[in-house]
PDB file of C-alpha atoms in Angstrom:
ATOM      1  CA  UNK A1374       0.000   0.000   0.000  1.00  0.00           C
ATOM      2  CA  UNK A1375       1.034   3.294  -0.759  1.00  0.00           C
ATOM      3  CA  UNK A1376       1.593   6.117   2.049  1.00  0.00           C
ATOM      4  CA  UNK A1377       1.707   9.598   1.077  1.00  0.00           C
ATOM      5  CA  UNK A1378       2.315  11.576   4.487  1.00  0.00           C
ATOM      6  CA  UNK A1379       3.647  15.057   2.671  1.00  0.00           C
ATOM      7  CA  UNK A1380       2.946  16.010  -0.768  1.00  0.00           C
ATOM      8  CA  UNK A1381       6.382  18.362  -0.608  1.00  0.00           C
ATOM      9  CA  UNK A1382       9.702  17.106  -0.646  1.00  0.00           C
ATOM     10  CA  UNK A1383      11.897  19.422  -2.081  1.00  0.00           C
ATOM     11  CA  UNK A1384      14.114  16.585  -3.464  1.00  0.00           C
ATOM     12  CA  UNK A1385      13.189  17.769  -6.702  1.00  0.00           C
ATOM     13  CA  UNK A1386      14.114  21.585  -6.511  1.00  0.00           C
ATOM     14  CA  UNK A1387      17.452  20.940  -8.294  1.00  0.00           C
ATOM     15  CA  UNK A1388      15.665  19.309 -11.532  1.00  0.00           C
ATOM     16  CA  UNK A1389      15.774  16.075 -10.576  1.00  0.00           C
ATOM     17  CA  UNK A1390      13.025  13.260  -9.812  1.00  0.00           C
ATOM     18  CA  UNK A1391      13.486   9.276  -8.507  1.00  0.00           C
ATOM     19  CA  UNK A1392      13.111   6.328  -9.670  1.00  0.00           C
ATOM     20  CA  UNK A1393      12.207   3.019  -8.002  1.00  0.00           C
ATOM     21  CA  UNK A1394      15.366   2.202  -7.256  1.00  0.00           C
ATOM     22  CA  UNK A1395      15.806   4.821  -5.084  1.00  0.00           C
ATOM     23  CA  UNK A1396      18.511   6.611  -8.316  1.00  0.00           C
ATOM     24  CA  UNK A1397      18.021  10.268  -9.578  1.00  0.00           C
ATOM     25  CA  UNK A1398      17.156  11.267 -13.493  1.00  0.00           C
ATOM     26  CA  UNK A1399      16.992  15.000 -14.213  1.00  0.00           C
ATOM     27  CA  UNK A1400      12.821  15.636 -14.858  1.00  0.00           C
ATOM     28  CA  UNK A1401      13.787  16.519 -18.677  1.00  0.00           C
ATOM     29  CA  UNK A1402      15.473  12.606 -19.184  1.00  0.00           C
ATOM     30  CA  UNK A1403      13.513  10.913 -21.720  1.00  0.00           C
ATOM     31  CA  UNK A1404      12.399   8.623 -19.366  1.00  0.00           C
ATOM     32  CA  UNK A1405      11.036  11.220 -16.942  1.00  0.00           C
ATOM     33  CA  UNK A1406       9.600  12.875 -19.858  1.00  0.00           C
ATOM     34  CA  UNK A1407       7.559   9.852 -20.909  1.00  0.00           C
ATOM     35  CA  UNK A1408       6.665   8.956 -17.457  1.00  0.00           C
ATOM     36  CA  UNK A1409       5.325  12.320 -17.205  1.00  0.00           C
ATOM     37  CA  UNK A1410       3.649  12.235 -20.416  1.00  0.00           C
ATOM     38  CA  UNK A1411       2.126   8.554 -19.393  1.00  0.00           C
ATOM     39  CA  UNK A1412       0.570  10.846 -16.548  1.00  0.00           C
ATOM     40  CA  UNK A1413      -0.532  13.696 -18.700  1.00  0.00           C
ATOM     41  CA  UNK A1414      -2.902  10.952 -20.585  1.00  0.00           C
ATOM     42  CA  UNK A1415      -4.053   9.373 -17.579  1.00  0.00           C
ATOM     43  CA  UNK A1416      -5.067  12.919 -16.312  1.00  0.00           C
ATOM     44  CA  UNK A1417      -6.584  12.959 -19.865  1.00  0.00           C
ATOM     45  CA  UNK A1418      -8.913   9.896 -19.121  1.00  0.00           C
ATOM     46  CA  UNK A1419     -10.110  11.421 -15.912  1.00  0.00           C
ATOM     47  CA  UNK A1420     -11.492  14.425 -17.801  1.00  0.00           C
ATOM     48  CA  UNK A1421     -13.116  12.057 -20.751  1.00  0.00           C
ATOM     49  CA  UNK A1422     -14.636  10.150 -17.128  1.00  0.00           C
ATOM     50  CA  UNK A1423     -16.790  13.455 -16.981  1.00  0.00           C
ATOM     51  CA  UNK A1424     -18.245  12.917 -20.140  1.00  0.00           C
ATOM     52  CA  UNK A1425     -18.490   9.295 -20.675  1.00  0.00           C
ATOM     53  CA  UNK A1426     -21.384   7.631 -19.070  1.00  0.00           C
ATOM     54  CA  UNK A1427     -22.156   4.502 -19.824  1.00  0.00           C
ATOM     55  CA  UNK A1428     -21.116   1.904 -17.592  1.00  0.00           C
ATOM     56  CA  UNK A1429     -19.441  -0.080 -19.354  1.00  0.00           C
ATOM     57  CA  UNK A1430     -17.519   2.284 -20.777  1.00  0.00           C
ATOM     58  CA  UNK A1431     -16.402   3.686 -17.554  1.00  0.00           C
ATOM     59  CA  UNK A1432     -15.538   0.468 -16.041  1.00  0.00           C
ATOM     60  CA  UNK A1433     -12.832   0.306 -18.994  1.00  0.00           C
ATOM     61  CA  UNK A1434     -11.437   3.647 -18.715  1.00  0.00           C
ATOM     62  CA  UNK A1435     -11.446   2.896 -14.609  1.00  0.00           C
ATOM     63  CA  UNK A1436      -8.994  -0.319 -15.356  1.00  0.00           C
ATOM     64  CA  UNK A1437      -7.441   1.537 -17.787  1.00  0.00           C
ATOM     65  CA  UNK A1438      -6.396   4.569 -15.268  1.00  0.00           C
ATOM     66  CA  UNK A1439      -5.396   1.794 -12.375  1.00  0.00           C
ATOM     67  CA  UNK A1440      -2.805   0.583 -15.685  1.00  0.00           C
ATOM     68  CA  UNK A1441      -1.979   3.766 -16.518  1.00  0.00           C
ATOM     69  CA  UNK A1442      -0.411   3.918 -12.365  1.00  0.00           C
ATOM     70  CA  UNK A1443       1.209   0.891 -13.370  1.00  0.00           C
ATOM     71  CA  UNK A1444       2.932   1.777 -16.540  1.00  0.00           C
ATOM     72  CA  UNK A1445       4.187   4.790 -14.840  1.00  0.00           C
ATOM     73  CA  UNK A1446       5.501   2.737 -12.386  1.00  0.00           C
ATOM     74  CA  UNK A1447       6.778   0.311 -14.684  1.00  0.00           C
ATOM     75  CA  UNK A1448       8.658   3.481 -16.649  1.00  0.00           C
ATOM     76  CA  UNK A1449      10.308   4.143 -13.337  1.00  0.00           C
ATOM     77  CA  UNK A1450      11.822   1.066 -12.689  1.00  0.00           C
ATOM     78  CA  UNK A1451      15.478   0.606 -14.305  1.00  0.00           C
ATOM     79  CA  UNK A1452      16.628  -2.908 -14.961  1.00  0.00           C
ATOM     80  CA  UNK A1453      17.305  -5.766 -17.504  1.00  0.00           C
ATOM     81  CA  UNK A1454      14.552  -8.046 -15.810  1.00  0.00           C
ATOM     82  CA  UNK A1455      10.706  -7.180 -16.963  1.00  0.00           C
ATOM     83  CA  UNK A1456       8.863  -9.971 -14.872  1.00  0.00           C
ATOM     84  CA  UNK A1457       6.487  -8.509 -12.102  1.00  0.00           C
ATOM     85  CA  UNK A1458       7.520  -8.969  -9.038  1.00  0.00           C
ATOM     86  CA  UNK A1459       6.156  -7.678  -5.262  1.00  0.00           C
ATOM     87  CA  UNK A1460       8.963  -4.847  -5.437  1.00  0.00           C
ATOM     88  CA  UNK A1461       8.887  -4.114  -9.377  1.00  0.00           C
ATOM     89  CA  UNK A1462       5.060  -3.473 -11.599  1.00  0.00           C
ATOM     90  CA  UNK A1463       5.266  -4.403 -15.202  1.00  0.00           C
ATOM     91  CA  UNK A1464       2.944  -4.255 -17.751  1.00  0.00           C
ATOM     92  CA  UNK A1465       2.355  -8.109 -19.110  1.00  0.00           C
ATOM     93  CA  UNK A1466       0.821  -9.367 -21.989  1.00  0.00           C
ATOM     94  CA  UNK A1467      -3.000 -10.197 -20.002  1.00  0.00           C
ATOM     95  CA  UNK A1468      -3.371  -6.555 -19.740  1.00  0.00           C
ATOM     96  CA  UNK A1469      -2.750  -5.929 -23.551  1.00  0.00           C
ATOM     97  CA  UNK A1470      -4.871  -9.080 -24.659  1.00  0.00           C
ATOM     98  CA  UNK A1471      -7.477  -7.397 -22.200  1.00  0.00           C
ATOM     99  CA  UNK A1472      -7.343  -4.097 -24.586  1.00  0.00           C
ATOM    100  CA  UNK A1473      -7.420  -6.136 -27.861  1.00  0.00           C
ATOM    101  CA  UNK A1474     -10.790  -8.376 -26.568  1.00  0.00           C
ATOM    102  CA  UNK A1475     -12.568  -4.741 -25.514  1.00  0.00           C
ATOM    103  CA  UNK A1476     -11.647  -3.328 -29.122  1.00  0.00           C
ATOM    104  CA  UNK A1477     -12.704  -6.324 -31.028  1.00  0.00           C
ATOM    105  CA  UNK A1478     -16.023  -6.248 -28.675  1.00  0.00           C
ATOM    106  CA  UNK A1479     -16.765  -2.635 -29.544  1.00  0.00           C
ATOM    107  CA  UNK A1480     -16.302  -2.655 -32.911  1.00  0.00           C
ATOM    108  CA  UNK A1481     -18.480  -5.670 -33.774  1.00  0.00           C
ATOM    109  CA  UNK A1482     -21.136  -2.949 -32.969  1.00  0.00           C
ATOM    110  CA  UNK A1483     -19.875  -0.114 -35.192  1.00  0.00           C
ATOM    111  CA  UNK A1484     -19.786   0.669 -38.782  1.00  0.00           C
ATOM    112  CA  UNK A1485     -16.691   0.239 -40.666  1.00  0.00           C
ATOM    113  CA  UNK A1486     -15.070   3.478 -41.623  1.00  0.00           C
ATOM    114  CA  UNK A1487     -15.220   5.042 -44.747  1.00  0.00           C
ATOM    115  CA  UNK A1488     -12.956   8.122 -44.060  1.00  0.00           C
ATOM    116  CA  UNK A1489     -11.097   9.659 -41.501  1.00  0.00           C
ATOM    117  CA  UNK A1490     -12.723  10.635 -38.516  1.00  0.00           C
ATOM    118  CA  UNK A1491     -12.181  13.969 -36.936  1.00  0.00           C
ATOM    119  CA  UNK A1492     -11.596  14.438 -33.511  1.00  0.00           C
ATOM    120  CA  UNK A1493     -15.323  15.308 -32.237  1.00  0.00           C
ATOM    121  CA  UNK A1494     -19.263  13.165 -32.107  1.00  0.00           C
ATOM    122  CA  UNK A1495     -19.780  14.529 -28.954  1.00  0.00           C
ATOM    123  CA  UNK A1496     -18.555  15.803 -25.747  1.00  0.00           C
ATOM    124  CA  UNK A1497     -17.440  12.409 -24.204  1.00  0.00           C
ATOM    125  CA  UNK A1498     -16.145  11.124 -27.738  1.00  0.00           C
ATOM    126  CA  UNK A1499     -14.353  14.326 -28.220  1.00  0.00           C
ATOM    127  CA  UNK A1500     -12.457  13.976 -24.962  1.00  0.00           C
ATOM    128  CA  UNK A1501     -11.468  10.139 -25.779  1.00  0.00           C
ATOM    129  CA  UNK A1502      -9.817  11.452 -29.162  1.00  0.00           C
ATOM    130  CA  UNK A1503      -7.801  13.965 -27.046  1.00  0.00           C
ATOM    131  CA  UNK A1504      -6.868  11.448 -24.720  1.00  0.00           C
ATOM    132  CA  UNK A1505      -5.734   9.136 -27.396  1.00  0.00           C
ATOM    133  CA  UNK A1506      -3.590  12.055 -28.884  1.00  0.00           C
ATOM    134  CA  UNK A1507      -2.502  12.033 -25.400  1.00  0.00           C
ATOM    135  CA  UNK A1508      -1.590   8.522 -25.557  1.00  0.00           C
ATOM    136  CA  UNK A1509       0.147   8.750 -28.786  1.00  0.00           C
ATOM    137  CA  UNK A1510       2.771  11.071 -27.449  1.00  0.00           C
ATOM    138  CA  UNK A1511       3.173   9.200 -24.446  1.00  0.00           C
ATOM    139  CA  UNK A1512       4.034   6.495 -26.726  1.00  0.00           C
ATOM    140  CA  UNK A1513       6.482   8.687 -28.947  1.00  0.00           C
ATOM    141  CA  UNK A1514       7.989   9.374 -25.670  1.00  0.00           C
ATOM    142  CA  UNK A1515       8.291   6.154 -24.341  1.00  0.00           C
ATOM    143  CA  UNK A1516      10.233   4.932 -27.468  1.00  0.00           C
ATOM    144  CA  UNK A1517      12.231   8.142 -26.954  1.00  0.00           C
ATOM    145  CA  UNK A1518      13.420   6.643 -24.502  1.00  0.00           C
ATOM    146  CA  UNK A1519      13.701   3.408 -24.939  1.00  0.00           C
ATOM    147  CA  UNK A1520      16.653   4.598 -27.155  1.00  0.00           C
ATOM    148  CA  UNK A1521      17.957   5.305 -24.454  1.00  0.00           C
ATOM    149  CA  UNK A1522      17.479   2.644 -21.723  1.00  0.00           C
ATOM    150  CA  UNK A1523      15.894  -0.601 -21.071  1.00  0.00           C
ATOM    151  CA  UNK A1524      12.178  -0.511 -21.119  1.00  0.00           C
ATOM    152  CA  UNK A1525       9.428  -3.003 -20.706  1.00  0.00           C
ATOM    153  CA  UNK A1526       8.755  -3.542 -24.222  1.00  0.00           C
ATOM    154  CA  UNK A1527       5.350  -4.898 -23.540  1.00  0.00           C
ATOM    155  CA  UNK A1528       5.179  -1.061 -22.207  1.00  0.00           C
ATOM    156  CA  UNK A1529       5.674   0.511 -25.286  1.00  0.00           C
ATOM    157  CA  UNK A1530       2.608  -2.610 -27.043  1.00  0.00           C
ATOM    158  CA  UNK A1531       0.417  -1.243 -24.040  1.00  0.00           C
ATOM    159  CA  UNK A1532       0.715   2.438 -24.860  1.00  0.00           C
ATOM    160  CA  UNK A1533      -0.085   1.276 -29.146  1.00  0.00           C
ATOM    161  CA  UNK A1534      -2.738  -0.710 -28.820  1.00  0.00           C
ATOM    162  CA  UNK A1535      -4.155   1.572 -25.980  1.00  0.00           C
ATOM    163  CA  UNK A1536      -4.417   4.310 -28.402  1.00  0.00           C
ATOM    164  CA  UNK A1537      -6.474   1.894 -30.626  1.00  0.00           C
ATOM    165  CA  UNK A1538      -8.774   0.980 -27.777  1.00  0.00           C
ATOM    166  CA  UNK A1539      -9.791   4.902 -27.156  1.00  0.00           C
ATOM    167  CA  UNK A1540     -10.198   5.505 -31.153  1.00  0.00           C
ATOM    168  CA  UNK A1541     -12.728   2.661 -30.878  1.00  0.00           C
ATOM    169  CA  UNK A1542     -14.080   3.729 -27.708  1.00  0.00           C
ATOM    170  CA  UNK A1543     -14.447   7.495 -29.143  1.00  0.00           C
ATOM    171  CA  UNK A1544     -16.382   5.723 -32.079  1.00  0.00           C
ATOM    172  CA  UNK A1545     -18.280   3.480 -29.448  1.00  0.00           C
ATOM    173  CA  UNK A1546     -19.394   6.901 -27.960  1.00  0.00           C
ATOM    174  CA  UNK A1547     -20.022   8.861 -30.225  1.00  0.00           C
ATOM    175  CA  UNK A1548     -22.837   6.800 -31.557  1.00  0.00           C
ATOM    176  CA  UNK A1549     -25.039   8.249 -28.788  1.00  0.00           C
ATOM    177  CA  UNK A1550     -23.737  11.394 -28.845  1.00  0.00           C
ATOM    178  CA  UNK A1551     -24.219  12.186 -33.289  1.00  0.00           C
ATOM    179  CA  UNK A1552     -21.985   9.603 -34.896  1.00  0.00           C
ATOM    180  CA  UNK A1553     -18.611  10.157 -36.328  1.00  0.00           C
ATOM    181  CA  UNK A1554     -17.618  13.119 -37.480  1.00  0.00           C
ATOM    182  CA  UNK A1555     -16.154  12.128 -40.803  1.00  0.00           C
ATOM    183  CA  UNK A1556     -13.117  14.006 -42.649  1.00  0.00           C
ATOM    184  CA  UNK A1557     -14.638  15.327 -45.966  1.00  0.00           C
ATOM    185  CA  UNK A1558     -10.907  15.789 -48.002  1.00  0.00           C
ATOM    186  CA  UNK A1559     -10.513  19.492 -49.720  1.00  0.00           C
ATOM    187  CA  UNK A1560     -14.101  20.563 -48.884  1.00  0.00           C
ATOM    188  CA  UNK A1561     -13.099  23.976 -47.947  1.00  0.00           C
ATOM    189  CA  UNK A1562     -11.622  24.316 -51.380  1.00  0.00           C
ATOM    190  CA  UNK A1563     -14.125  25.796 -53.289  1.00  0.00           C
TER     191      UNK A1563
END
C-alpha cells in the first residue's frame, strides 16, 4: 500500500526526480519525460470520465487509469529483468490481450469506416480522441526513450494498442452522442 504523508519534498528543486530504485534522473530525461507524459494521458482519461457515461464504458477507462499507475511505475523502474515482481510493476501481456478483446467487442457494434474521422461526435467522444492524442505522445515518448534505456517492451505494445482501444471507444461513444464526425478531403476548397 502506498503512504503519502507530505505532498512536498523538495528533493526535486534541483531538476531532478526518482526512480524506483531509489537513483536520480533530471525531470527533462527521456524517461522522466515519458513517465510524465504517461501521466498527462491518464489525467486525460479522468477528464473524458466526466463525459463518458455509460457503464461499461467507464468500467474500462477505470482499469485503464489503475494501468496507466502501473505503466508509470513500470517506466520508473530501471533494470534488464521485466517480470512482475512484489517490489517491481510491469505491464504483461493479459493486460494488452485485455485491450485487444474490448476493441474487437466494440467494434463488432460499429460501422466500418469510410474516411477519416475527426476528432469530435460529442462531448465524451471528443475527450477520448484527445486522450488518445494524449496517448500517442506518451508512446512517442516512451520509445524516446527506450533509445535510451531498457524498457518493458510490452510497455511501449500497451501504450499502441491503448491508443487503438480509445479511437474505438471514441467511435463506441459517439454513436449516442451524433456519430462520427467524418473528414470530408478538400471541402473547404471551393
Amino acid at each position: 500500500m502506498v503512504r503519502l504523508n507530505r505532498i512536498y519534498t523538495k528533493t526535486g528543486d534541483q531538476g531532478l526526480t526518482g526512480l524506483a530504485d531509489g537513483s536520480r534522473i533530471s525531470k527533462a530525461h527521456p524517461r522522466a519525460v515519458a513517465i510524465g507524459d504517461v501521466d498527462e494521458a491518464n489525467s486525460a482519461i479522468g477528464v473524458a470520465l466526466l463525459h463518458v457515461h455509460g457503464a461499461t464504458e467507464r468500467a474500462m477507462l477505470r482499469a485503464i487509469q489503475n494501468e496507466l499507475f502501473d505503466l508509470g511505475a513500470d517506466l520508473a523502474t530501471p533494470g534488464e529483468d521485466f517480470t512482475p515482481t512484489d517490489m517491481a510493476l510491469r505491464v504483461v501481456q493479459p493486460q494488452i490481450d485485455r485491450l485487444e478483446a474490448e476493441i474487437d467487442a466494440m467494434n463488432v457494434e460499429l460501422e466500418p469506416l469510410r474516411s477519416f474521422i475527426l476528432p469530435g461526435g460529442g462531448a465524451g467522444a471528443a475527450h477520448l480522441h484527445l486522450a488518445r492524442t494524449i496517448v500517442r505522445k506518451a508512446e512517442r515518448s516512451a520509445v524516446s526513450a527506450a533509445a535510451e534505456v531498457r524498457l518493458n517492451p510490452l510497455a511501449l505494445v500497451y501504450l499502441n494498442r491503448l491508443s487503438d482501444h480509445l479511437f474505438v471507444l471514441a467511435r463506441y461513444v459517439a454513436r449516442a452522442e451524433g456519430g462520427d464526425v467524418l473528414w470530408q478531403p478538400g471541402a473547404t476548397r471551393g
